[in-house]
Short mmCIF file of C-alpha atoms and ligand atoms in Angstrom, two decimals:
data_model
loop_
_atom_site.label_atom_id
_atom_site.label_comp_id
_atom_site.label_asym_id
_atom_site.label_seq_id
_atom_site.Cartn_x
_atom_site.Cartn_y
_atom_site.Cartn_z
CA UNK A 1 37.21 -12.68 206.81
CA UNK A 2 39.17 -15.14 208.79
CA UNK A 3 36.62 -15.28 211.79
CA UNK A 4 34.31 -15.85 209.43
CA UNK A 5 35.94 -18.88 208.26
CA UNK A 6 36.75 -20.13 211.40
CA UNK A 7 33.00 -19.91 213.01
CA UNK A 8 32.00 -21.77 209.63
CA UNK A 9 34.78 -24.26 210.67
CA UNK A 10 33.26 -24.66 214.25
CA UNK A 11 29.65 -24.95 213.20
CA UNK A 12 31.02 -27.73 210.73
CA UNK A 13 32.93 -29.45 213.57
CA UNK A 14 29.52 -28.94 215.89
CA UNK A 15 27.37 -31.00 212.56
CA UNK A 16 30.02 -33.53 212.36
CA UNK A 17 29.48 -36.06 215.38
CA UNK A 18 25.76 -36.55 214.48
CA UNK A 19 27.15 -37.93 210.95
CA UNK A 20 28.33 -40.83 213.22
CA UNK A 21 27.24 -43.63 215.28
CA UNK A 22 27.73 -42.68 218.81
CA UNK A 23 28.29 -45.38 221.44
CA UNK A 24 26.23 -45.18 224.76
CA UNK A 25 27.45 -46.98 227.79
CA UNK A 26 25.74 -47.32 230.94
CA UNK A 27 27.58 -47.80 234.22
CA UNK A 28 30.48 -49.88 232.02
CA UNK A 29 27.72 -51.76 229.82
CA UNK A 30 26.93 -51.14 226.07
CA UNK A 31 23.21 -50.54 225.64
CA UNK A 32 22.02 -51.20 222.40
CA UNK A 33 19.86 -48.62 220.88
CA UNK A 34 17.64 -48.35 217.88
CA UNK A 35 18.34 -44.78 217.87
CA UNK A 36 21.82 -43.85 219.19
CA UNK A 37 22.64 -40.60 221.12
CA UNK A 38 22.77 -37.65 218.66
CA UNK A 39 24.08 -34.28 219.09
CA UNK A 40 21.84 -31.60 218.37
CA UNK A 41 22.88 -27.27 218.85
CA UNK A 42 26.43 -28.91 220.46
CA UNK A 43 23.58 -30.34 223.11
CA UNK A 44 23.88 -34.38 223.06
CA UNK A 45 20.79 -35.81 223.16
CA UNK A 46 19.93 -39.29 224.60
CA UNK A 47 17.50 -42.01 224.26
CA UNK A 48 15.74 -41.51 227.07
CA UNK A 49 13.64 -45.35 227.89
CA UNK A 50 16.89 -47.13 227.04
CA UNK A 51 18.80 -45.39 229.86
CA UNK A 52 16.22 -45.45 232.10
CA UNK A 53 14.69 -48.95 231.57
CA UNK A 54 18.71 -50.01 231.80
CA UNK A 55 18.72 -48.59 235.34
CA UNK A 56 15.71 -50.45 236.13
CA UNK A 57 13.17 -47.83 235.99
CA UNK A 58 9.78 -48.12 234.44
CA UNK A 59 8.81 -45.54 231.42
CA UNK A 60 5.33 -44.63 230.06
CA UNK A 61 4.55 -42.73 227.10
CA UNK A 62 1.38 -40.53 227.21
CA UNK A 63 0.62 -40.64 223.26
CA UNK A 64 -2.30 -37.98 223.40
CA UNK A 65 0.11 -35.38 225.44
CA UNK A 66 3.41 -36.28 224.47
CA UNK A 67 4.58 -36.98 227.82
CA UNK A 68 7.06 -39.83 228.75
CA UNK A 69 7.53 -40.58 232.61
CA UNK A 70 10.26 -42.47 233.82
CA UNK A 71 10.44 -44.04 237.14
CA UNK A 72 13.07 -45.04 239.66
CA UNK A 73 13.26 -45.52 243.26
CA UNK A 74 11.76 -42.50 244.27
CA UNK A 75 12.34 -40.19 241.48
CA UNK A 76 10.06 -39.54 238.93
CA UNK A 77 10.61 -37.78 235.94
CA UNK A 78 8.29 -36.26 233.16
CA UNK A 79 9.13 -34.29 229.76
CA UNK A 80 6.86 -33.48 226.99
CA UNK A 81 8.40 -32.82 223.43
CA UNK A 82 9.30 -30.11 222.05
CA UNK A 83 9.31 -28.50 225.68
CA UNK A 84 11.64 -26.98 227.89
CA UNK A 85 9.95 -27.23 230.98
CA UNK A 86 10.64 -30.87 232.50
CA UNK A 87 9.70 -32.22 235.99
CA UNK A 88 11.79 -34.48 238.02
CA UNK A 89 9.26 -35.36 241.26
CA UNK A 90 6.83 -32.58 240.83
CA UNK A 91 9.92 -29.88 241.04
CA UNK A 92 9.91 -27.98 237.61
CA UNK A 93 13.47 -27.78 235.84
CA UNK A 94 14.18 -26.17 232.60
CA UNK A 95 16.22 -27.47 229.93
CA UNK A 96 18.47 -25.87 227.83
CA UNK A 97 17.07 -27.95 224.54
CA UNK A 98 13.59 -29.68 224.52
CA UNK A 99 13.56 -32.97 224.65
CA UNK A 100 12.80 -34.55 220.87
CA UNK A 101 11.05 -37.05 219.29
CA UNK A 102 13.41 -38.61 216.95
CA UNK A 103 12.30 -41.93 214.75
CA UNK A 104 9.71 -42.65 217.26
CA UNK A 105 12.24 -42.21 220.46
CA UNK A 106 12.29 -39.36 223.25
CA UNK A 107 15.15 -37.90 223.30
CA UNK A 108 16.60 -36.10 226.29
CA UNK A 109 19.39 -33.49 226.51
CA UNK A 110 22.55 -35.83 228.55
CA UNK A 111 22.12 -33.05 231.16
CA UNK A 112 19.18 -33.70 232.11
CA UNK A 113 19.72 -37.50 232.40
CA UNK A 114 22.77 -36.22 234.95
CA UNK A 115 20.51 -33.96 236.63
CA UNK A 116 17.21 -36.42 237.64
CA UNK A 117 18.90 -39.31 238.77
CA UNK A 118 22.52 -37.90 240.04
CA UNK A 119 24.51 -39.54 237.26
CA UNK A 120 27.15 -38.17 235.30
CA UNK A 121 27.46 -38.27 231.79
CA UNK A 122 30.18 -38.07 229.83
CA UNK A 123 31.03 -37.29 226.47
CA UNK A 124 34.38 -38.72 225.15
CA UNK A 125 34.76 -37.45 221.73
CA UNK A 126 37.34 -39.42 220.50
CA UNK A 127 35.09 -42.84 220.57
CA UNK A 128 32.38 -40.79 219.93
CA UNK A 129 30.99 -42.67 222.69
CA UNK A 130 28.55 -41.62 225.59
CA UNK A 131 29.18 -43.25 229.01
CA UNK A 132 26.28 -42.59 231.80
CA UNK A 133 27.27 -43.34 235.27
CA UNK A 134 25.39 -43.44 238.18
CA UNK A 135 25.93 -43.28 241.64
CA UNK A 136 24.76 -46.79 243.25
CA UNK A 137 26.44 -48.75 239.90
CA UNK A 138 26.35 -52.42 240.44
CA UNK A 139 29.90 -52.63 238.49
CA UNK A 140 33.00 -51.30 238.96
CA UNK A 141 34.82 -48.07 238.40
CA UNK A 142 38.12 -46.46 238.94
CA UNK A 143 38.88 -43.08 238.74
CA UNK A 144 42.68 -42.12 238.17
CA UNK A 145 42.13 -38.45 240.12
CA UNK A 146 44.44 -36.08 238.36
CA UNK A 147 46.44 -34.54 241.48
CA UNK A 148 49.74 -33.79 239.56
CA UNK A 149 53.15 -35.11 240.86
CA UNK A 150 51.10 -37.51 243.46
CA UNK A 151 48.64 -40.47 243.60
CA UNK A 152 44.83 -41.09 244.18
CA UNK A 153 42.48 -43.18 242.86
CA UNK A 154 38.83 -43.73 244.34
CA UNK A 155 37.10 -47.26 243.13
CA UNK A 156 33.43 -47.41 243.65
CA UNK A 157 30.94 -50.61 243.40
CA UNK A 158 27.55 -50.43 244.35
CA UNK A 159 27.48 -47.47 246.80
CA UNK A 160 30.50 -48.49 248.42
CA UNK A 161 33.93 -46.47 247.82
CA UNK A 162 38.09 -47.01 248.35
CA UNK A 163 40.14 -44.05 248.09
CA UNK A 164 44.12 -45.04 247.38
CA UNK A 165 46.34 -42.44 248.29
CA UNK A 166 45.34 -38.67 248.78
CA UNK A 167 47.45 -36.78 246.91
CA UNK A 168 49.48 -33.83 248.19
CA UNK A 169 48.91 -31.55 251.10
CA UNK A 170 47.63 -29.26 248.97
CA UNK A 171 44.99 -31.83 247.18
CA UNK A 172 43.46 -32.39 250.41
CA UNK A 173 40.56 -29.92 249.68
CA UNK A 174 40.11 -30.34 245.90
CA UNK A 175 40.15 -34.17 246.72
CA UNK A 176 37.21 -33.84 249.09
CA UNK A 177 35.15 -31.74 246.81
CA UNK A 178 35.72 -34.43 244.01
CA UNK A 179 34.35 -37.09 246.24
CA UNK A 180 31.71 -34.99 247.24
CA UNK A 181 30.45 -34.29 243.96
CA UNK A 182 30.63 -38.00 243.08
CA UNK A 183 28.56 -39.00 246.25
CA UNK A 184 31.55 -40.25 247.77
CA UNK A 185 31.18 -38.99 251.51
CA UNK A 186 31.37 -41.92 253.04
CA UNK A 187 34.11 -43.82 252.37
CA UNK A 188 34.67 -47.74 253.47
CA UNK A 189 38.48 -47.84 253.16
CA UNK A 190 40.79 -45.33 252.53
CA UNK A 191 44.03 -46.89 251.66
CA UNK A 192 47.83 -44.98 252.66
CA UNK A 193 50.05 -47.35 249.92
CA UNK A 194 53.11 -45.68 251.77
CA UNK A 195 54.07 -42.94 253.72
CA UNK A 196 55.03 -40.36 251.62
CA UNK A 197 53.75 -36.94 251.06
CA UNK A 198 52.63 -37.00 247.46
CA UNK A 199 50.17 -40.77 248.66
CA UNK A 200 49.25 -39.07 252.03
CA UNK A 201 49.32 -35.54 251.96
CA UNK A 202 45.74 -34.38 251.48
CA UNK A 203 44.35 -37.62 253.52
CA UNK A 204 43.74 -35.63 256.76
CA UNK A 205 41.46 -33.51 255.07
CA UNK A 206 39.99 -36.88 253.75
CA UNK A 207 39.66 -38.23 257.19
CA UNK A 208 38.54 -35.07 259.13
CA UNK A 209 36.09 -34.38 256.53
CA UNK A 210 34.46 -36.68 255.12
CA UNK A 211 32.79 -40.15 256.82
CA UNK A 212 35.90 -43.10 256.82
CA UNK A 213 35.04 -46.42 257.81
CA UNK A 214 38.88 -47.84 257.88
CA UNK A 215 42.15 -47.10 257.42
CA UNK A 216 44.62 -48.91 255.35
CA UNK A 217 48.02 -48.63 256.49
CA UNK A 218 51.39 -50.19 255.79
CA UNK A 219 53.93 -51.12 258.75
CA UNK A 220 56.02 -48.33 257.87
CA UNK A 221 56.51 -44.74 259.88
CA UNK A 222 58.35 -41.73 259.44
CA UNK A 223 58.92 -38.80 261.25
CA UNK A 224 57.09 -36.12 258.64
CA UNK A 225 54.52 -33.73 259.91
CA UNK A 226 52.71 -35.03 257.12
CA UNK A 227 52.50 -38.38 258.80
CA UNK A 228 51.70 -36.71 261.98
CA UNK A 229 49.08 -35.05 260.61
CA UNK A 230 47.53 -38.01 259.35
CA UNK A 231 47.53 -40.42 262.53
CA UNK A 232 45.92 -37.44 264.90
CA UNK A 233 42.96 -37.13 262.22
CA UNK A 234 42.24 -41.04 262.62
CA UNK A 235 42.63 -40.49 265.90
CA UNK A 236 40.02 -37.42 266.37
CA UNK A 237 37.86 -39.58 263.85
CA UNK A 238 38.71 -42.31 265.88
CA UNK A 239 39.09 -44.79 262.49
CA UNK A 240 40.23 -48.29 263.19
CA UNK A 241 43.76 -49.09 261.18
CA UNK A 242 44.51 -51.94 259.46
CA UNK A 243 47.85 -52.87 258.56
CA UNK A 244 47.06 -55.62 255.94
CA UNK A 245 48.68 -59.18 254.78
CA UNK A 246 49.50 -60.21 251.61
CA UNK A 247 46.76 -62.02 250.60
CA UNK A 248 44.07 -60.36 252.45
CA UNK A 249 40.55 -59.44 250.39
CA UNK A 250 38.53 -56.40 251.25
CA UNK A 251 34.99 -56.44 249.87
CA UNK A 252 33.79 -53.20 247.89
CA UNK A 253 30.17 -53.94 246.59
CA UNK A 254 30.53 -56.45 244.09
CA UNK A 255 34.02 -55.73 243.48
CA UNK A 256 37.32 -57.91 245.67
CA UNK A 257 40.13 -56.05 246.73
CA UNK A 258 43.44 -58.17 247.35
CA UNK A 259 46.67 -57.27 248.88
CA UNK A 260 49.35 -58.02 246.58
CA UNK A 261 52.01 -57.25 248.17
CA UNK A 262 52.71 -55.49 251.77
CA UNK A 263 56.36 -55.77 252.93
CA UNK A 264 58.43 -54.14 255.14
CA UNK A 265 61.38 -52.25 253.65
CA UNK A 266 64.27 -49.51 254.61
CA UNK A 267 62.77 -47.89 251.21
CA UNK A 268 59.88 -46.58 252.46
CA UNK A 269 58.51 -46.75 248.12
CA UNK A 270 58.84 -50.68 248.54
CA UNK A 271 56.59 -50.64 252.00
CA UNK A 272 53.80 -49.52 249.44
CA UNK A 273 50.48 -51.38 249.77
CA UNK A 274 49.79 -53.52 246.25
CA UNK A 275 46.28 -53.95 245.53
CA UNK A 276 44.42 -55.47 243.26
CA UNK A 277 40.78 -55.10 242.15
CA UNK A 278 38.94 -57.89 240.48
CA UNK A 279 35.03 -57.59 239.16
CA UNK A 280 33.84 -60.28 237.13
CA UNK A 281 36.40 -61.19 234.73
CA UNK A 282 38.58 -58.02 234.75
CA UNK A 283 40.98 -56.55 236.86
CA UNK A 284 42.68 -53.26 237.68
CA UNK A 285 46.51 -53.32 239.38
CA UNK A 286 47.42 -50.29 241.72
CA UNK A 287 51.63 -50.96 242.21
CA UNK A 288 51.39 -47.76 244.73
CA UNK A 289 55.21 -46.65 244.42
CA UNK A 290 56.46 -50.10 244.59
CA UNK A 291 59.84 -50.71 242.77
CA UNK A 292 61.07 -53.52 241.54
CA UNK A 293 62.44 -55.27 244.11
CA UNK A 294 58.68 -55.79 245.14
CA UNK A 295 57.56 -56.84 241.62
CA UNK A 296 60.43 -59.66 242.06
CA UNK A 297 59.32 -60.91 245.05
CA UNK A 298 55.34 -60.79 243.78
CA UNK A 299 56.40 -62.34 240.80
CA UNK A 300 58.55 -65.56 242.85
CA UNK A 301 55.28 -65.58 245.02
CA UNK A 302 53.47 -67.07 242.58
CA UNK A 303 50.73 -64.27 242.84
CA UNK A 304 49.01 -63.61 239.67
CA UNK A 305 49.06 -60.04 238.82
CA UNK A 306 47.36 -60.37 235.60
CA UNK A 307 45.24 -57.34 235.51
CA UNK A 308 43.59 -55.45 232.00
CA UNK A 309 44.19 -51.90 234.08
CA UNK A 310 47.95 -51.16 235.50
CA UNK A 311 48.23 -48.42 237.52
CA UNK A 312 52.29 -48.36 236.55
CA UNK A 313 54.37 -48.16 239.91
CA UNK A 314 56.13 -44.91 241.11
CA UNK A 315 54.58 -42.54 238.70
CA UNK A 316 56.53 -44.41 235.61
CA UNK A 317 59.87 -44.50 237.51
CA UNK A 318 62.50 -46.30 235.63
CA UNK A 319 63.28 -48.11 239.22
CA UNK A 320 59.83 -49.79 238.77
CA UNK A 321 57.88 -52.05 235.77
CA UNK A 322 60.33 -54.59 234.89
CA UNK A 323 60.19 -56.05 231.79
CA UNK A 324 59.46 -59.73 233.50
CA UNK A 325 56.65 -57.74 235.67
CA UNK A 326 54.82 -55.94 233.10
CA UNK A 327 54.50 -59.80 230.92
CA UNK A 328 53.25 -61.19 233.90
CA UNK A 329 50.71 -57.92 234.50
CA UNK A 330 49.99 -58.30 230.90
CA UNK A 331 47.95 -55.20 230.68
CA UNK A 332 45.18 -53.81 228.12
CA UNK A 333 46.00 -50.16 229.24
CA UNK A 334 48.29 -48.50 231.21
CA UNK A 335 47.33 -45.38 233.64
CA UNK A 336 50.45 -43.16 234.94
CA UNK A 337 49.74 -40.80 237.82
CA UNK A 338 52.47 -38.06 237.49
CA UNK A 339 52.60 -34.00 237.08
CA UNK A 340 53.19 -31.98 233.79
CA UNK A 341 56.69 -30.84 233.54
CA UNK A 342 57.42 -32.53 237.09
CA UNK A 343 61.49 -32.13 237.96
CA UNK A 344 61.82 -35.92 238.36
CA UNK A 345 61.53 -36.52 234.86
CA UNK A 346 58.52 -39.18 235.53
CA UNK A 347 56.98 -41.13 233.55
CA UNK A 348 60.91 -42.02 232.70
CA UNK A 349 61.35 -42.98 228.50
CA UNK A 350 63.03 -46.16 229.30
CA UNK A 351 59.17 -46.91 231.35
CA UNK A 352 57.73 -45.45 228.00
CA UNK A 353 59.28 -47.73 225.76
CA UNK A 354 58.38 -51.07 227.55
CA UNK A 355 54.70 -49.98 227.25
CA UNK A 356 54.74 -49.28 223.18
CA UNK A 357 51.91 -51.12 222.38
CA UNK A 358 49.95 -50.81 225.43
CA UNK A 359 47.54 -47.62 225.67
CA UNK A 360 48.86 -45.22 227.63
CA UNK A 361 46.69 -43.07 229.67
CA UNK A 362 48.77 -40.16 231.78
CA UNK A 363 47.17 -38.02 234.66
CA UNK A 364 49.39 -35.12 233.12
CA UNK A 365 48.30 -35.05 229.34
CA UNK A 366 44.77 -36.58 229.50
CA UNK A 367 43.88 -34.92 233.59
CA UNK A 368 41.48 -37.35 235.91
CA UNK A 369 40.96 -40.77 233.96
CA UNK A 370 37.77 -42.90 234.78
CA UNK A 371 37.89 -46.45 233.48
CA UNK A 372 35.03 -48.62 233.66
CA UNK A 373 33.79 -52.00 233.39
CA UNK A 374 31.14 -54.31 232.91
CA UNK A 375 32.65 -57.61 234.12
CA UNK A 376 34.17 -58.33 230.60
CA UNK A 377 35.76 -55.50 228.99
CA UNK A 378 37.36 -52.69 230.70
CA UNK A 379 36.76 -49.24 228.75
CA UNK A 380 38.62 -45.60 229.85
CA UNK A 381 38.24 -41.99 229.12
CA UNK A 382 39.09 -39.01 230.25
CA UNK A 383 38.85 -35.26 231.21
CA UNK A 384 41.27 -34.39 228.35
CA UNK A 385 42.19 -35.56 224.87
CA UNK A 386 43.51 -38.80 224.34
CA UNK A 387 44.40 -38.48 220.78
CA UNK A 388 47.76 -37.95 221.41
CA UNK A 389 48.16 -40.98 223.77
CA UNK A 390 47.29 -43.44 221.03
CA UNK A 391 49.93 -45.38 220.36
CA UNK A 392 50.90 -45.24 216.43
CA UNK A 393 49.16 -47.62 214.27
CA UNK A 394 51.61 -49.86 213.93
CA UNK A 395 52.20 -50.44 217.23
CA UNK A 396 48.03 -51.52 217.54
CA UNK A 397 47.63 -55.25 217.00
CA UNK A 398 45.72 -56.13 214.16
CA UNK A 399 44.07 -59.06 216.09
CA UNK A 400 40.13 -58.31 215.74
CA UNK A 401 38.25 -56.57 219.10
CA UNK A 402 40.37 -57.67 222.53
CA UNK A 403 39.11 -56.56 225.41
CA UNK A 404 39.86 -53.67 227.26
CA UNK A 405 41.51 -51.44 224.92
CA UNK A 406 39.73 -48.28 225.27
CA UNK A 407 41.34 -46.01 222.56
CA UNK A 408 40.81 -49.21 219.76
CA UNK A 409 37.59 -48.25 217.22
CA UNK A 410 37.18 -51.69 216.58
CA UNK A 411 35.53 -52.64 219.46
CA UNK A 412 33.07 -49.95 218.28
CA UNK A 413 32.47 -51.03 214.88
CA UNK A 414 29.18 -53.22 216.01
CA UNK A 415 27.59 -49.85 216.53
CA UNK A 416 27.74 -48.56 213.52
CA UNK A 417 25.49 -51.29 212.26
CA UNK A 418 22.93 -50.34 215.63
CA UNK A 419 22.91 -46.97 214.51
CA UNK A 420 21.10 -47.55 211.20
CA UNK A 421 22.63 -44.60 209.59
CA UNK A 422 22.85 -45.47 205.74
CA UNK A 423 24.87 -48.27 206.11
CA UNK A 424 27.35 -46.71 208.85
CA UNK A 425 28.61 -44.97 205.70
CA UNK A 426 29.06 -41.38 207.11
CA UNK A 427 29.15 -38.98 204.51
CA UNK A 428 31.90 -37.06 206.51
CA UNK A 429 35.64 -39.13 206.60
CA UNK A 430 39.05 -38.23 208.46
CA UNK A 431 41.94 -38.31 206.58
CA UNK A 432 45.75 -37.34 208.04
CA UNK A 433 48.20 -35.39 205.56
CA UNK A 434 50.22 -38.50 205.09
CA UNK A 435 47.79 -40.70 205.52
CA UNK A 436 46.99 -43.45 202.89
CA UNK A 437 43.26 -44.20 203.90
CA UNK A 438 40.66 -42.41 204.96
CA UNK A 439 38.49 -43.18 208.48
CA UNK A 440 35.10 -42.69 209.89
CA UNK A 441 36.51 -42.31 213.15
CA UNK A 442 38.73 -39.20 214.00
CA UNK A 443 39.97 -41.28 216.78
CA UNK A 444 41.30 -43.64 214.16
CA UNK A 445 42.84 -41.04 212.04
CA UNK A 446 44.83 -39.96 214.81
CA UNK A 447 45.63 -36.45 216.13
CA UNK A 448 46.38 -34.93 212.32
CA UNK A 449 42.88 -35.84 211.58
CA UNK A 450 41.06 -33.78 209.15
CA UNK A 451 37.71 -34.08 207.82
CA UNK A 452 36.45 -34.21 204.67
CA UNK A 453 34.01 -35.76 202.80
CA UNK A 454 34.00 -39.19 201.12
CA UNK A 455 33.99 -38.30 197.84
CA UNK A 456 37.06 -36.23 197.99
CA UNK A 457 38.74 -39.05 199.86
CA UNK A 458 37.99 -41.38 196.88
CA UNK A 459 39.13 -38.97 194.71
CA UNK A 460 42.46 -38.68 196.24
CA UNK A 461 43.06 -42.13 196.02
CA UNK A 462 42.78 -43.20 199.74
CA UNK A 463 41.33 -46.44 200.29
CA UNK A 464 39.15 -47.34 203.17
CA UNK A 465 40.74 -47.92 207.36
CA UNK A 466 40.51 -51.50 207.44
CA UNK A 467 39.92 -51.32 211.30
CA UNK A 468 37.04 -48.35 211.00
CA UNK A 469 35.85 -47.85 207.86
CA UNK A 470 34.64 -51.60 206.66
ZN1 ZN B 1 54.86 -41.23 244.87
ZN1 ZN B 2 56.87 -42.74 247.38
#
């Protein structure tokens, strides 16, 4: 009786996200779509000439046959309707649901969009948003690698990649298979912010395996065998070091990497290299394990540290993100690097509390984070939920749409309109047990949300989310 219930429950929840607009974003960009992404048998299906034509390649529709072709560089990729059997360059692949023809548009199972031109897709279901990434983007994008108690971040831009830190010893292989997967084998820098184990630990592995064009190092030693370990793979690699400057740039694709800060300390945390990453008009800050010692002298430098991204310094460490140093950073969203349940106590609730209001996106709770942007407006997700991460309601501002705050639904609300579903009136709402209004985003709701349907929201009394439900 109860299973019965509950696979009625799941084959509700598996309906539910085609009752809403879903948001598609291509390599950080919104693309526009007269028919958004829909999910169809728990498959999400995309529109498959807006993705393509957004990645430059041409697309032909063979009326008589039902045939679109889409083509790209070298790869060339055919599916008929209502058919399992695609091609991508002659080579016959079979998909798991046929592509269909929905108001007038081919749409193609996200897999399959992954599959013939290398890109991932992801679904984040708490935007209800799709984001397509591919590997030669002409944007920027950081990924926050979850690697527990330790750091490492890889930033790619147009076919060019930086690894930060390396994790643990024993990341050393899982990191290399990530950056594999990704298409990250060669890699133009790969930045050591400090010396210590959790930043360095699987970088050998980095180095021996994979193709490094530099080294980034700071002018700090110790006497670890981790250390060791590291400086007799870039010497068997034979990989020039470069111990870099404050102020020094390092080009990635479109993207400018600049050294924040790079000082020589007792502490070997404070020797961390500070970078930051600007693309357009946004910015991502990685602090490295700096404390604040180094924000103070950053800050009476002048430097602007601005950023929409903060990587927060030392894990959340109360000895880091002063109160004067997070104004200046002024960030959109906040991404801590730290392990579940790890015996420091990081991220530290004094850390916690400056950042109410901010986003908060943790390596622990949400696993590896990918943030994205398209030169305006930075946007995150991640393996995990989020939900939880949202900061309360009343800590959101109520100013309309600023950029670069991921987990916000207003910045979504425009596609409700370019989905063209009854009036972005969903007959499906979220409500919370406390809750006074009712949503059309469970995101919204928060992580009580509940679904239910609109007329038993208006019957209750609630009135509509003034951020998602206008
Ligand atoms: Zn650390
Ligand atoms: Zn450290």
């Amino acid at each position: 009786m109860k299973k019965k219930l509950l696979s009625a429950l799941l084959a509700l929840a598996m309906l539910l996200p085609s009752a809403f607009a879903v948001d598609l974003y291509v390599d950080g960009s919104e693309l526009q779509t007269d028919v958004p992404p829909t999910i169809l048998s728990g498959r999400t299906l995309v529109p498959l000439r807006a993705i393509f034509e957004a990645l430059d390649a041409d697309v032909s529709w063979n009326g008589a046959t039902q045939t679109a072709t889409a083509a790209k560089a070298g790869t060339t990729v055919q599916v008929s309707i209502d058919n399992t059997t695609a091609y991508v360059n002659g080579q016959k692949q079979i998909l798991d649901v046929p592509a269909k023809l929905i108001d007038g548009r081919t749409m193609v199972p996200a897999r399959f969009v992954s599959e013939s031109l290398d890109a991932r897709v992801l679904w984040d279901v708490n935007t209800q948003s799709v984001y397509v990434i591919t590997p030669d983007h002409e944007s920027l994008v950081v990924e926050y690698l979850d690697v527990g108690q330790a750091d490492s971040m890889l930033l790619s831009s147009d076919g060019e990649y930086m690894l930060i830190d390396a994790g643990n010893n024993a990341d050393g292989d899982d990191i290399v298979r990530y950056l594999r997967e990704v298409g990250a084998d060669e890699l133009k820098y790969v930045v050591g912010t400090h010396p210590h184990a959790d930043h360095i630990g699987g970088m050998d592995d980095v180095i021996l395996d994979l193709d490094v064009e530099n080294v980034l190092l700071p002018r700090a030693t110790t006497t670890t065998q981790t250390y060791a370990d590291v400086l007799d793979a870039i010497e068997t690699k034979n990989v020039p070091v470069t111990v870099p400057v404050k102020g020094q740039t390092f080009q990635l694709g479109d993207a400018t990497v600049s050294v924040v800060a790079a000082q020589q300390a007792d502490d070997l945390n404070n020797t961390s290299i500070v970078l930051r990453a600007t693309y357009e008009n946004t910015s991502f800050l990685f602090m490295g394990d700096a404390e604040t010692a180094v924000e103070n002298a950053i800050l009476s430098s002048g430097t602007n540290v601005q950023s929409d991204v903060l990587k927060v310094g030392h894990h959340g460490s109360s000895t880091s993100t002063s109160t004067a140093f997070l104004a200046a950073v002024s960030p959109d969203a906040a991404v801590i690097s730290c392990g579940a349940g790890n015996s420091y106590g990081h991220p530290s609730a004094a850390t916690l509390n400056k950042l109410t209001g901010i986003p908060v996106w943790r390596t622990d709770l949400n696993g590896t984070i990918i943030a994205m942007t398209d030169g305006q407006t930075c946007r995150l997700t991640a393996d995990k939920g989020t939900a939880a991460l949202k900061p309360p309601a009343t800590t959101t501002p109520s100013t309309p749409s600023t950029p670069s705050t991921p987990s916000k639904p207003s910045t979504h609300s425009t596609s409700v309109d370019a989905g063209g579903q009854d009036d972005g009136i969903p007959s499906t709402v979220y409500i919370t047990p406390t809750g006074k209004r009712y949503h059309y985003k469970a995101s919204c709701a928060g992580k009580n949300a509940t679904p239910t349907t609109l007329s038993n929201a208006k019957s209750r009394g609630l009135t509509p989310c003034q951020k998602c439900a206008q």
